Short mmCIF file of C-alpha atoms in Angstrom, two decimals:
data_model
loop_
_atom_site.label_atom_id
_atom_site.label_comp_id
_atom_site.label_asym_id
_atom_site.label_seq_id
_atom_site.Cartn_x
_atom_site.Cartn_y
_atom_site.Cartn_z
CA ASP A 94 -2.04 0.84 50.23
CA GLY A 95 -4.21 1.14 47.12
CA LEU A 96 -4.99 -1.63 44.70
CA TYR A 97 -3.40 0.18 41.76
CA GLU A 98 -0.06 0.60 43.56
CA HIS A 99 0.67 -3.13 43.23
CA PRO A 100 0.34 -3.95 39.51
CA GLU A 101 1.10 -7.66 39.84
CA TYR A 102 -1.56 -8.09 42.54
CA TYR A 103 -4.01 -6.10 40.44
CA GLN A 104 -3.33 -8.26 37.36
CA ASN A 105 -3.76 -11.46 39.36
CA LEU A 106 -7.05 -10.21 40.79
CA CYS A 107 -8.29 -9.24 37.29
CA SER A 108 -7.41 -12.65 35.89
CA ASP A 109 -9.06 -14.42 38.86
CA LEU A 110 -12.26 -12.42 38.49
CA ASP A 111 -12.19 -12.77 34.69
CA GLY A 112 -12.89 -9.12 33.94
CA ALA A 113 -13.10 -5.71 35.51
CA ILE A 114 -12.68 -5.00 39.20
CA SER A 115 -14.30 -1.58 39.39
CA VAL A 116 -16.82 0.41 37.38
CA TRP A 117 -14.01 2.40 35.78
CA ASP A 118 -12.27 -0.76 34.66
CA ALA A 119 -15.49 -1.90 32.99
CA LYS A 120 -15.83 1.46 31.23
CA ILE A 121 -12.23 1.26 30.06
CA LEU A 122 -12.81 -2.23 28.67
CA ASP A 123 -15.97 -1.02 26.88
CA ALA A 124 -14.06 1.94 25.43
CA GLN A 125 -11.30 -0.37 24.22
CA GLU A 126 -13.85 -2.56 22.46
CA ILE A 127 -15.40 0.49 20.77
CA VAL A 128 -11.97 1.68 19.64
CA GLN A 129 -11.25 -1.77 18.17
CA ILE A 130 -14.56 -1.74 16.27
CA VAL A 131 -13.88 1.74 14.90
CA PHE A 132 -10.38 0.64 13.92
CA TYR A 133 -11.73 -2.30 11.91
CA VAL A 134 -14.35 -0.13 10.21
CA ILE A 135 -11.68 2.37 9.19
CA LEU A 136 -9.41 -0.45 8.04
CA ALA A 137 -12.22 -1.86 5.87
CA ALA A 138 -12.83 1.59 4.34
CA VAL A 139 -9.12 2.00 3.59
CA LEU A 140 -8.96 -1.44 1.96
CA ILE A 141 -11.97 -0.64 -0.23
CA ALA A 142 -10.39 2.67 -1.23
CA ALA A 143 -7.11 0.89 -1.99
CA ALA A 144 -8.90 -1.66 -4.20
CA ILE A 145 -10.56 1.16 -6.16
CA ALA A 146 -7.23 3.00 -6.48
CA LEU A 147 -5.51 -0.14 -7.74
CA LEU A 148 -8.26 -0.63 -10.32
CA PHE A 149 -7.69 2.91 -11.59
CA LEU A 150 -3.95 2.22 -11.63
CA LYS A 151 -4.50 -0.82 -13.84
CA ASN A 152 -6.52 1.28 -16.30
CA GLU A 153 -3.87 4.01 -16.24
CA ILE A 154 -1.18 1.47 -17.13
CA GLN A 155 -3.20 0.15 -20.07
CA LEU A 156 -3.85 3.70 -21.28
CA GLU A 157 -0.15 4.52 -21.03
CA LEU A 158 0.73 1.48 -23.12
CA TYR A 159 -1.83 2.51 -25.72
CA TYR A 160 -0.39 6.03 -25.96
CA ARG A 161 3.14 4.66 -26.23
CA ARG A 162 2.33 2.15 -28.97
CA LYS A 163 4.24 4.07 -31.64
CA GLU A 164 7.32 4.23 -29.44
CA ILE A 165 7.08 0.49 -28.81
CA GLY A 166 6.55 -0.16 -32.52
CA TYR A 167 9.61 1.90 -33.52
CA LEU A 168 11.73 0.06 -30.96
CA GLN A 169 10.61 -3.21 -32.55
CA ILE A 170 11.38 -1.87 -36.04
CA PHE A 171 14.94 -1.14 -34.89
CA HIS A 172 15.23 -4.79 -33.76
CA VAL A 173 15.17 -4.19 -30.02
CA GLU A 174 14.20 -7.46 -28.37
CA LYS A 175 10.70 -7.64 -26.94
CA LYS A 176 12.11 -8.84 -23.64
CA ARG A 177 14.34 -5.77 -23.46
CA ILE A 178 11.42 -3.46 -24.30
CA ARG A 179 9.31 -5.11 -21.59
CA ASN A 180 12.14 -4.81 -19.06
CA LEU A 181 12.59 -1.15 -20.00
CA LEU A 182 8.90 -0.42 -19.47
CA LEU A 183 8.82 -2.47 -16.24
CA GLY A 184 11.88 -0.68 -14.89
CA GLU A 185 10.35 2.69 -15.64
CA ARG A 186 7.06 1.77 -13.92
CA PHE A 187 8.92 0.22 -10.99
CA LEU A 188 11.02 3.37 -10.53
CA ARG A 189 7.92 5.59 -10.62
CA SER A 190 6.12 3.38 -8.13
CA PHE A 191 9.11 3.22 -5.81
CA LEU A 192 9.48 7.00 -5.82
CA ALA A 193 5.75 7.38 -5.13
CA LEU A 194 6.06 5.00 -2.16
CA VAL A 195 9.05 6.92 -0.80
CA ILE A 196 7.17 10.22 -1.08
CA ALA A 197 4.03 8.74 0.54
CA PHE A 198 6.05 7.19 3.36
CA SER A 199 7.89 10.48 3.94
CA CYS A 200 4.64 12.45 4.10
CA PHE A 201 3.13 9.90 6.47
CA THR A 202 6.21 10.04 8.70
CA LEU A 203 6.04 13.85 8.80
CA CYS A 204 2.36 13.64 9.77
CA CYS A 205 3.19 11.15 12.53
CA ILE A 206 5.92 13.43 13.86
CA TRP A 207 3.55 16.40 13.79
CA LEU A 208 0.85 14.41 15.62
CA THR A 209 3.35 13.30 18.22
CA ILE A 210 4.61 16.84 18.82
CA GLN A 211 1.24 18.58 18.67
CA PHE A 212 -1.11 16.16 20.41
CA LYS A 213 1.18 13.60 22.07
CA VAL A 214 -0.51 10.89 19.97
CA SER A 215 1.44 8.08 18.36
CA GLY A 216 0.10 7.26 14.90
CA CYS A 217 3.01 5.20 13.65
CA ILE A 218 2.54 1.98 11.75
CA PRO A 219 4.91 -0.84 12.74
CA ILE A 220 7.79 -1.10 10.26
CA HIS A 221 7.09 -4.72 9.30
CA ILE A 222 3.54 -3.80 8.25
CA ALA A 223 4.78 -0.82 6.22
CA ILE A 224 7.44 -2.92 4.48
CA SER A 225 5.04 -5.77 3.71
CA ALA A 226 2.43 -3.33 2.35
CA GLY A 227 5.06 -1.68 0.15
CA LEU A 228 6.31 -5.01 -1.17
CA LEU A 229 2.75 -6.15 -1.84
CA TYR A 230 2.10 -2.94 -3.78
CA LEU A 231 5.26 -3.36 -5.86
CA LEU A 232 4.35 -6.99 -6.55
CA TYR A 233 0.92 -5.82 -7.69
CA ILE A 234 2.53 -3.28 -10.03
CA LEU A 235 4.77 -5.93 -11.53
CA VAL A 236 1.91 -8.38 -12.10
CA VAL A 237 -0.55 -5.78 -13.37
CA PHE A 238 2.04 -4.23 -15.66
CA TRP A 239 3.63 -7.49 -16.81
CA ILE A 240 0.44 -8.98 -18.27
CA PRO A 241 -0.69 -5.99 -20.40
CA CYS A 242 2.88 -5.26 -21.48
CA THR A 243 3.44 -8.84 -22.64
CA ARG A 244 0.09 -8.84 -24.43
CA PHE A 245 0.86 -5.48 -26.02
CA LEU A 246 4.25 -6.65 -27.29
CA LYS A 247 2.63 -9.60 -29.11
CA LYS A 248 0.84 -7.18 -31.47
CA ASP A 249 2.00 -6.69 -35.03
CA ILE A 250 4.54 -3.91 -35.56
CA ILE A 251 2.42 -2.30 -38.28
CA SER A 252 -0.59 -2.02 -35.99
CA LEU A 253 1.57 -0.40 -33.29
CA VAL A 254 3.13 2.22 -35.60
CA GLN A 255 -0.11 3.28 -37.30
#
């Protein structure tokens, strides 16, 4: 009988020896450590890219509000409440962001399916991580859009229409 044919005995022996049993086990453990390091480096790069993208998104929102200042001013002239204008703009941004997340998630899922079929590699993100990342993104959109929108609505109607 081989050592690998009895998994519980093999696991007990590994835990007793506190590490690898054979040379191959040591190489596998080293490879796993390298994969973990590469994973964290890639994760850091993705987080930096996400921070830069969110900064550009903030600037895009402020630019959109600037270009829509006449529309906002005319709504105020026709006595539409500022709270209603803000909710209208927030709803529009929320809908756009939600649709963008659905499209991104769909494309990612299609890529995962293709990777699974083509290379027998699973590249799926656990659903709780995907949901929490999506909710965090939508919360960011609300906060980043809420502050400039509220500040923009405090401006004088005349300055918005001109």
